[in-house]
Tab-separated table of C-alpha atoms and ligand atoms in Angstrom:
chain	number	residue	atom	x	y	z
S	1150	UNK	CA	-64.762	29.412	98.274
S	1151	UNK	CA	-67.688	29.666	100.944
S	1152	UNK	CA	-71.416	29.825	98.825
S	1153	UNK	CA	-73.526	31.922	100.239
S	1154	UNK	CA	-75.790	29.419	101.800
S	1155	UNK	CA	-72.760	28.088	103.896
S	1156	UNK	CA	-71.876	31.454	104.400
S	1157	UNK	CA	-75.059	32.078	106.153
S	1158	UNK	CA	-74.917	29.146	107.840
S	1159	UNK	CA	-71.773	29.943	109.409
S	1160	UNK	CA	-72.751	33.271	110.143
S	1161	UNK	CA	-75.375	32.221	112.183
S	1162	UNK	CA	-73.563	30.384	113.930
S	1163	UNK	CA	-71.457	32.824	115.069
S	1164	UNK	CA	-73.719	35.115	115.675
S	1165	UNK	CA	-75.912	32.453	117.702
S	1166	UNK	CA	-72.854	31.265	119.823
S	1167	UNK	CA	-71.827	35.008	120.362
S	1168	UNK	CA	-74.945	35.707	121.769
S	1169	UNK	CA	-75.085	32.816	124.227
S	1170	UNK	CA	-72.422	32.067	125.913
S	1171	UNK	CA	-69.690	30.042	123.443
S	1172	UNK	CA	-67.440	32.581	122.620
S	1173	UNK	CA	-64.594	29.185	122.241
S	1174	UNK	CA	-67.281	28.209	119.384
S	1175	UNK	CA	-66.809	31.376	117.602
S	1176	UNK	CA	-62.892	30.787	117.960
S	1177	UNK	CA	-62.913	27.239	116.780
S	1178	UNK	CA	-66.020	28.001	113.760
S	1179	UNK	CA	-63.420	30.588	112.528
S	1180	UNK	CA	-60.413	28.617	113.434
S	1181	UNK	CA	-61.516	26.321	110.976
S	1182	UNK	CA	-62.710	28.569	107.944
S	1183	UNK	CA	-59.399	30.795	108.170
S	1184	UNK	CA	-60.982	33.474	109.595
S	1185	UNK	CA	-58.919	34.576	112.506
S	1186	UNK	CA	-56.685	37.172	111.996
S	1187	UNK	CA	-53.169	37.260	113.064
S	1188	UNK	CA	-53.599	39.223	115.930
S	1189	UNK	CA	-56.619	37.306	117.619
S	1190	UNK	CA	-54.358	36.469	120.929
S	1191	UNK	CA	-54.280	39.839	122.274
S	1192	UNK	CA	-56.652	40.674	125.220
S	1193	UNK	CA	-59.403	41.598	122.472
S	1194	UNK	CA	-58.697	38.071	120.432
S	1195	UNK	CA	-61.989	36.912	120.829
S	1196	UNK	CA	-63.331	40.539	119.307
S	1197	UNK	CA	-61.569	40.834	116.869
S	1198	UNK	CA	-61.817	37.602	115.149
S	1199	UNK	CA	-65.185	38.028	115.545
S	1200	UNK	CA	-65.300	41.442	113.857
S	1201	UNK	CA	-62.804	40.161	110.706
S	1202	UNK	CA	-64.720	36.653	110.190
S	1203	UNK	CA	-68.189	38.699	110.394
S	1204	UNK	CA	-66.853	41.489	107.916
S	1205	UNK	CA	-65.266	38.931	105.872
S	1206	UNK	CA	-68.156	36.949	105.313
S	1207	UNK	CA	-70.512	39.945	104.367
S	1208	UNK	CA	-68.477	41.936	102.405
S	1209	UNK	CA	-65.874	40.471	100.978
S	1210	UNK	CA	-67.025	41.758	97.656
S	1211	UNK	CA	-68.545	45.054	98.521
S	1212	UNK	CA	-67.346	48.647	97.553
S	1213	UNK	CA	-66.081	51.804	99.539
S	1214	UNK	CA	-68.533	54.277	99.067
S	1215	UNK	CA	-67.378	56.408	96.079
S	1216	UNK	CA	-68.174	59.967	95.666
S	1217	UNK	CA	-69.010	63.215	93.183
S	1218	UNK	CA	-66.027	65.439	92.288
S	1219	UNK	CA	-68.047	68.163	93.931
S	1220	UNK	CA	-67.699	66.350	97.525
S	1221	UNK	CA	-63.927	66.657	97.026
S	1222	UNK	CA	-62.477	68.170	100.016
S	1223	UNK	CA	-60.839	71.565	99.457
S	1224	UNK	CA	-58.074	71.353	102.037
S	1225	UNK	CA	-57.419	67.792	102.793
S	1226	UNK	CA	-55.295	66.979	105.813
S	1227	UNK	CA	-51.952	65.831	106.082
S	1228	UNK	CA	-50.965	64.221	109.286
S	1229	UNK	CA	-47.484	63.738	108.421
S	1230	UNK	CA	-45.056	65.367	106.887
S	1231	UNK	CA	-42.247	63.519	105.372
S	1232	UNK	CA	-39.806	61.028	105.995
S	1233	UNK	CA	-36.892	62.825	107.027
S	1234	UNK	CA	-33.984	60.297	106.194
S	1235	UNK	CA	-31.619	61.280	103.807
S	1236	UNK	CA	-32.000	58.849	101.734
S	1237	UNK	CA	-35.547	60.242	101.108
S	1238	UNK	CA	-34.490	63.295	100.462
S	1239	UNK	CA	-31.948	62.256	98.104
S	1240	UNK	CA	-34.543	60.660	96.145
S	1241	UNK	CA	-37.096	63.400	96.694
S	1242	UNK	CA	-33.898	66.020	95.572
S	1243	UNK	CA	-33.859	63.639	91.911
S	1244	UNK	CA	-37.709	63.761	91.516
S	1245	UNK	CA	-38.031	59.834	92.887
S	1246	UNK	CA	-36.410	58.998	89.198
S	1247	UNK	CA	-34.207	56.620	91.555
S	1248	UNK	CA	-37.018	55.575	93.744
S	1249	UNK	CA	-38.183	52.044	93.302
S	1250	UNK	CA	-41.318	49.337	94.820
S	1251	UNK	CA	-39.941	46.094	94.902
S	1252	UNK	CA	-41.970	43.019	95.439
S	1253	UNK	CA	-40.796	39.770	96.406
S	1254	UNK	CA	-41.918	36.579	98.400
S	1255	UNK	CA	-44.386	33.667	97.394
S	1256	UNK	CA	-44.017	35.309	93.749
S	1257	UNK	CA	-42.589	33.552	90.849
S	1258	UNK	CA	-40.980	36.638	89.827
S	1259	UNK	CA	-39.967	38.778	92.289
S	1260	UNK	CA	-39.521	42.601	90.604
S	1261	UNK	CA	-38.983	46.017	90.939
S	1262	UNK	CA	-40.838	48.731	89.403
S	1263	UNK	CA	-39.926	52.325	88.938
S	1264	UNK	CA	-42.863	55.472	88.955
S	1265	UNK	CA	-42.952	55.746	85.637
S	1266	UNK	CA	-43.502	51.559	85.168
S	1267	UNK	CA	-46.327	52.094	87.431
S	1268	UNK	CA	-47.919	54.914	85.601
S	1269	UNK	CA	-47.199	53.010	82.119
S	1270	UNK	CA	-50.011	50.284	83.519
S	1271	UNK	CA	-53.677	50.896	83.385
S	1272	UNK	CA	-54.581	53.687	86.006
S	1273	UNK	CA	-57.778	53.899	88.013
S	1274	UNK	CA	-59.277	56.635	90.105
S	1275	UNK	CA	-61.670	56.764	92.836
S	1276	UNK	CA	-63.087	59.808	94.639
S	1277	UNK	CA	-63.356	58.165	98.349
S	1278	UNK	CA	-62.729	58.958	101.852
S	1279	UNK	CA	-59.457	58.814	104.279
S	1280	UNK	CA	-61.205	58.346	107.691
S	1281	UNK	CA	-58.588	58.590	110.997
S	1282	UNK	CA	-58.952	56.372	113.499
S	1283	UNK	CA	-58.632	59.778	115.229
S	1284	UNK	CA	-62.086	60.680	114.345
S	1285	UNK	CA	-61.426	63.275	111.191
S	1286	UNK	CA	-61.816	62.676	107.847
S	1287	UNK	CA	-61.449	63.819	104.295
S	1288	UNK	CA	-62.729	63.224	100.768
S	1289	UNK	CA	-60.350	63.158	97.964
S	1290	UNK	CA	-59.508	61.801	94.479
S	1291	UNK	CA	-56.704	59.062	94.543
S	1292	UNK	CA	-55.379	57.522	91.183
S	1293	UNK	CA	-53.148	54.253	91.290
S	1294	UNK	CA	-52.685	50.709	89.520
S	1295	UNK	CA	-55.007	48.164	91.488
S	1296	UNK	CA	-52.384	46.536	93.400
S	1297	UNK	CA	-53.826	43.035	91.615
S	1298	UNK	CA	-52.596	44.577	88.078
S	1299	UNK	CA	-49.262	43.933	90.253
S	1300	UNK	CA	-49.933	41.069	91.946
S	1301	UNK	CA	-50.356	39.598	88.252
S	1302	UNK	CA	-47.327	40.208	86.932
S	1303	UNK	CA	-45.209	38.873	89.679
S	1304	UNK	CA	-47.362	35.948	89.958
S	1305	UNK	CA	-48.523	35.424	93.031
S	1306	UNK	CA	-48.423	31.571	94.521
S	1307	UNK	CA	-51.518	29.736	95.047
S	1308	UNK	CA	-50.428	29.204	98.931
S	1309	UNK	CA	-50.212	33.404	99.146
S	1310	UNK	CA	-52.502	34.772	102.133
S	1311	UNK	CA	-51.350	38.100	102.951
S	1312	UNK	CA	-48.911	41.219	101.265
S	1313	UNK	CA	-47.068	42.664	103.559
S	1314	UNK	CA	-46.030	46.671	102.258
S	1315	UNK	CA	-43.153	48.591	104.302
S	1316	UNK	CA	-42.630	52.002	104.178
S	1317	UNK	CA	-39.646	54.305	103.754
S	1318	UNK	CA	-40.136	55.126	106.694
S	1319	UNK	CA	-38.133	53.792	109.814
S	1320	UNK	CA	-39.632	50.900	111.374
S	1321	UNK	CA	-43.293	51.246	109.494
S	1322	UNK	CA	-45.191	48.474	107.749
S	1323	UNK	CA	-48.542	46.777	107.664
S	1324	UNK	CA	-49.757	43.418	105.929
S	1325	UNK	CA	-53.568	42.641	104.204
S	1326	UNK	CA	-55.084	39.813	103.537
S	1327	UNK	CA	-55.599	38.871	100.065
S	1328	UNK	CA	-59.232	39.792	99.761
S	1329	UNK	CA	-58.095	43.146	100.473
S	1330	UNK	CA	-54.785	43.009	98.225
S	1331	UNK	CA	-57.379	41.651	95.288
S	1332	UNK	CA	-59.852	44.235	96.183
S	1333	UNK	CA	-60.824	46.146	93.170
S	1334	UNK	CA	-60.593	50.071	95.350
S	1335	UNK	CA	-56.914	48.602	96.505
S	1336	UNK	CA	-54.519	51.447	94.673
S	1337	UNK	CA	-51.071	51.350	94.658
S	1338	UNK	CA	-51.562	55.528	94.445
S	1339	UNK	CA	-49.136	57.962	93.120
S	1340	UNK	CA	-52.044	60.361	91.944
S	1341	UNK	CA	-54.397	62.855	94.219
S	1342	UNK	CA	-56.491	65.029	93.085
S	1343	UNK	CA	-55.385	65.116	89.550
S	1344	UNK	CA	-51.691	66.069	90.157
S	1345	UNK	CA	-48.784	63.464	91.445
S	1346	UNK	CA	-49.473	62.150	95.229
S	1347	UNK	CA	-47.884	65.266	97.233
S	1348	UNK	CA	-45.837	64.175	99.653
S	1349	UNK	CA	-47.052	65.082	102.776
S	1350	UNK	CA	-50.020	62.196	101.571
S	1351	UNK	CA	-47.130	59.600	101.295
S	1352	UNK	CA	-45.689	60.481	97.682
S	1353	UNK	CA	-44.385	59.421	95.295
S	1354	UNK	CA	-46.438	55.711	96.618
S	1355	UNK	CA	-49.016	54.746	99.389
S	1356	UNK	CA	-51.261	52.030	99.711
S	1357	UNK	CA	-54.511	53.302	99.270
S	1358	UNK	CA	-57.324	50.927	100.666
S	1359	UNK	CA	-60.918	52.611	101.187
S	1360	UNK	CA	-61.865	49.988	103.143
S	1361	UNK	CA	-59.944	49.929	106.280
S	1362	UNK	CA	-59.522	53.016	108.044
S	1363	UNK	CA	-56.074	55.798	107.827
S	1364	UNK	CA	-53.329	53.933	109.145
S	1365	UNK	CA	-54.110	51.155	107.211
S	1366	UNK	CA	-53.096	53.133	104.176
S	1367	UNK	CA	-49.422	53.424	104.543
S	1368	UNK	CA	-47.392	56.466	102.939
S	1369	UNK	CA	-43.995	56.199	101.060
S	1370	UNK	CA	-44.125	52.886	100.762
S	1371	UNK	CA	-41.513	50.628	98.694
S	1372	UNK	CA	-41.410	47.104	99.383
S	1373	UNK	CA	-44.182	44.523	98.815
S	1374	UNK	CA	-43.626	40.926	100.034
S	1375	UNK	CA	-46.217	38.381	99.466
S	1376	UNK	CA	-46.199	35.678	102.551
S	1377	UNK	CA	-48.450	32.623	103.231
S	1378	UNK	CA	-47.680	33.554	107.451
S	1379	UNK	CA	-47.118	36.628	109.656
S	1380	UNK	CA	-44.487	35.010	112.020
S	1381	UNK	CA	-41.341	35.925	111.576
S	1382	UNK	CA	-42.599	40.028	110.631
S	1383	UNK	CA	-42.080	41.653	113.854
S	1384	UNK	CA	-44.078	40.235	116.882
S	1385	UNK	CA	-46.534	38.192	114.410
S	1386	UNK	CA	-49.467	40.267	114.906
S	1387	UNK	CA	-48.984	42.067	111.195
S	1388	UNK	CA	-48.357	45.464	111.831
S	1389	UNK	CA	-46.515	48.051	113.402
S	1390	UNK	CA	-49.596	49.616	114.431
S	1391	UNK	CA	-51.251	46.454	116.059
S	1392	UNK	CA	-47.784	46.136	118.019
S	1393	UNK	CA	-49.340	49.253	119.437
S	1394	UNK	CA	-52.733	48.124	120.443
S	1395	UNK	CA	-54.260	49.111	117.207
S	1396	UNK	CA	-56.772	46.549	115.302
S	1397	UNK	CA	-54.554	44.868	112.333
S	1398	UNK	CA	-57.989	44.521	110.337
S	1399	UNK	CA	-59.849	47.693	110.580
S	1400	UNK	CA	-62.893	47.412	108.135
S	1401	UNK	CA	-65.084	50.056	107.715
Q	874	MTE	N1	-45.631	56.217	106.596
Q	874	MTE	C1	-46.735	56.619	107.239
Q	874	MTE	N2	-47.946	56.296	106.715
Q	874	MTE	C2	-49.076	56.696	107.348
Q	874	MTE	C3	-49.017	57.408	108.567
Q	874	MTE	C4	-47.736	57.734	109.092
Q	874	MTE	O1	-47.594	58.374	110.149
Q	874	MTE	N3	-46.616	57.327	108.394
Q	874	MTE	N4	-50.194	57.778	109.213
Q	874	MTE	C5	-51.378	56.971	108.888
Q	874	MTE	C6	-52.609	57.531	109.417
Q	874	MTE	S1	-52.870	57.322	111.092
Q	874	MTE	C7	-53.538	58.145	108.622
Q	874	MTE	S2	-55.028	58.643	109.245
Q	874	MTE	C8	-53.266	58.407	107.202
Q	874	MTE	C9	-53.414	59.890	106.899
Q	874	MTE	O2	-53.164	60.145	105.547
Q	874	MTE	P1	-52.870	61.619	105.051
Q	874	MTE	O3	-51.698	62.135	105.862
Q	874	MTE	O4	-52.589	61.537	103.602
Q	874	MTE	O5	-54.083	62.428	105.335
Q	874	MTE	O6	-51.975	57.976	106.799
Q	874	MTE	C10	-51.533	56.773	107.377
Q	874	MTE	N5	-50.287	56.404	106.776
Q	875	MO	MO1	-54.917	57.993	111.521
């Protein structure tokens, strides 16, 4: 663990050799306290390692805003409908009794878990906001186990760095690091609002992570592997999205 007088030390440094002209000193300072992220080769490397090792270093520990039930949004937005496989809609058609997460990797017992094992563990709630990339936003009221409560009962190795969750649907996953996956604000959420997650919001399961902005916060999602490196999950980068051109770490 980095104190805080180290981390200030190395922040400065950063921050120094950003604003002259050693960008390669920001790369190798961050190089060597695992700060880059996976997709630092991309024609914005140098960015965004700098913007994951700086927000990693401030606020590793901080919170998501949270909000008052009365700045709940009345008609929060759906940008998706629904998986339309037919395998989802078989298990939509038996209330997702068949639906399961299953997590495997650097765990010592790799498991699966049914809706109603998730909802047997101890539920939180947070009244936070979904912010899009695409510039709208919503506030709402998502209830979940903190993916950690999971983490724990698989075990998780010591050598684990990242989780990486996969949707139901086609060709859609991200990863997190595990100060994100540890985060106490990082939901497994099946709950919205008070009622199950609908599922135009990614029911019966998303990730829900206040943090990073929307697509971060994958919808239908039912497979959690826990992974000490991103090679070897599509291109490396550690996303779909950053495959794209979108930022895999986007803090906010
Ligand atoms: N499976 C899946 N998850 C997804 C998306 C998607 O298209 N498919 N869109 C993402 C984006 S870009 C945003 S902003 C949020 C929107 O969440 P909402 O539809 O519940 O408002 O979901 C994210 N999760
Ligand atoms: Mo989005």
């Amino acid at each position: 663990m980095i104190n805080l007088s180290r981390r200030k030390l190395i922040l400065s440094g950063l921050a120094a050799t950003a604003g002259a002209s050693g960008l390669a000193v920001v790369a190798r300072l961050s190089q060597k306290y695992g700060l880059v992220p996976p997709d630092h080769g991309g024609i914005y490397g140098l960015g965004e390692t700098l913007t994951y090792a700086s927000q990693r270093l401030l606020t590793r520990h901080s919170l998501a805003r949270e909000f008052p039930h009365s700045r709940i949004s009345p008609r929060p937005f759906p940008n998706e409908i629904s998986p339309l496989t037919e395998e989802f809609k078989r298990l939509q058609g038996g209330r997702f009794a068949d639906w399961r997460l299953s997590v495997d990797g650097l765990v010592a017992e790799p498991a699966s878990f049914s809706i109603a094992d998730l909802k047997s563990y101890p539920s939180r709630s947070h009244i936070t906001e979904l912010a899009c990339e695409e510039g709208w936003s919503y506030i709402a009221e998502w209830t979940g186990v903190p993916l950690s409560h999971v983490l724990n009962l698989v075990g998780v190795h010591p050598e684990a760095k990242y989780v990486v969750y996969t949707s139901m649907e086609p060709d859609t996953w991200d990863s997190i690091d595990m100060a994100d996956a540890l985060h106490p604000q990082t939901f497994l959420c099946y709950g919205m609002n008070g009622g199950d997650l609908p599922v135009p919001h990614g029911g019966p399961l998303r990730m829900r992570l206040p943090r990073q902005v929307g697509y971060k916060n994958l919808k239908f999602i039912t497979h959690l592997t826990v992974t000490d490196k991103l090679k070897g999950f599509g291109n490396g980068c550690g996303s779909v999205a950053c495959e794209y051109g979108y930022a895999w770490y986007a803090g906010i």
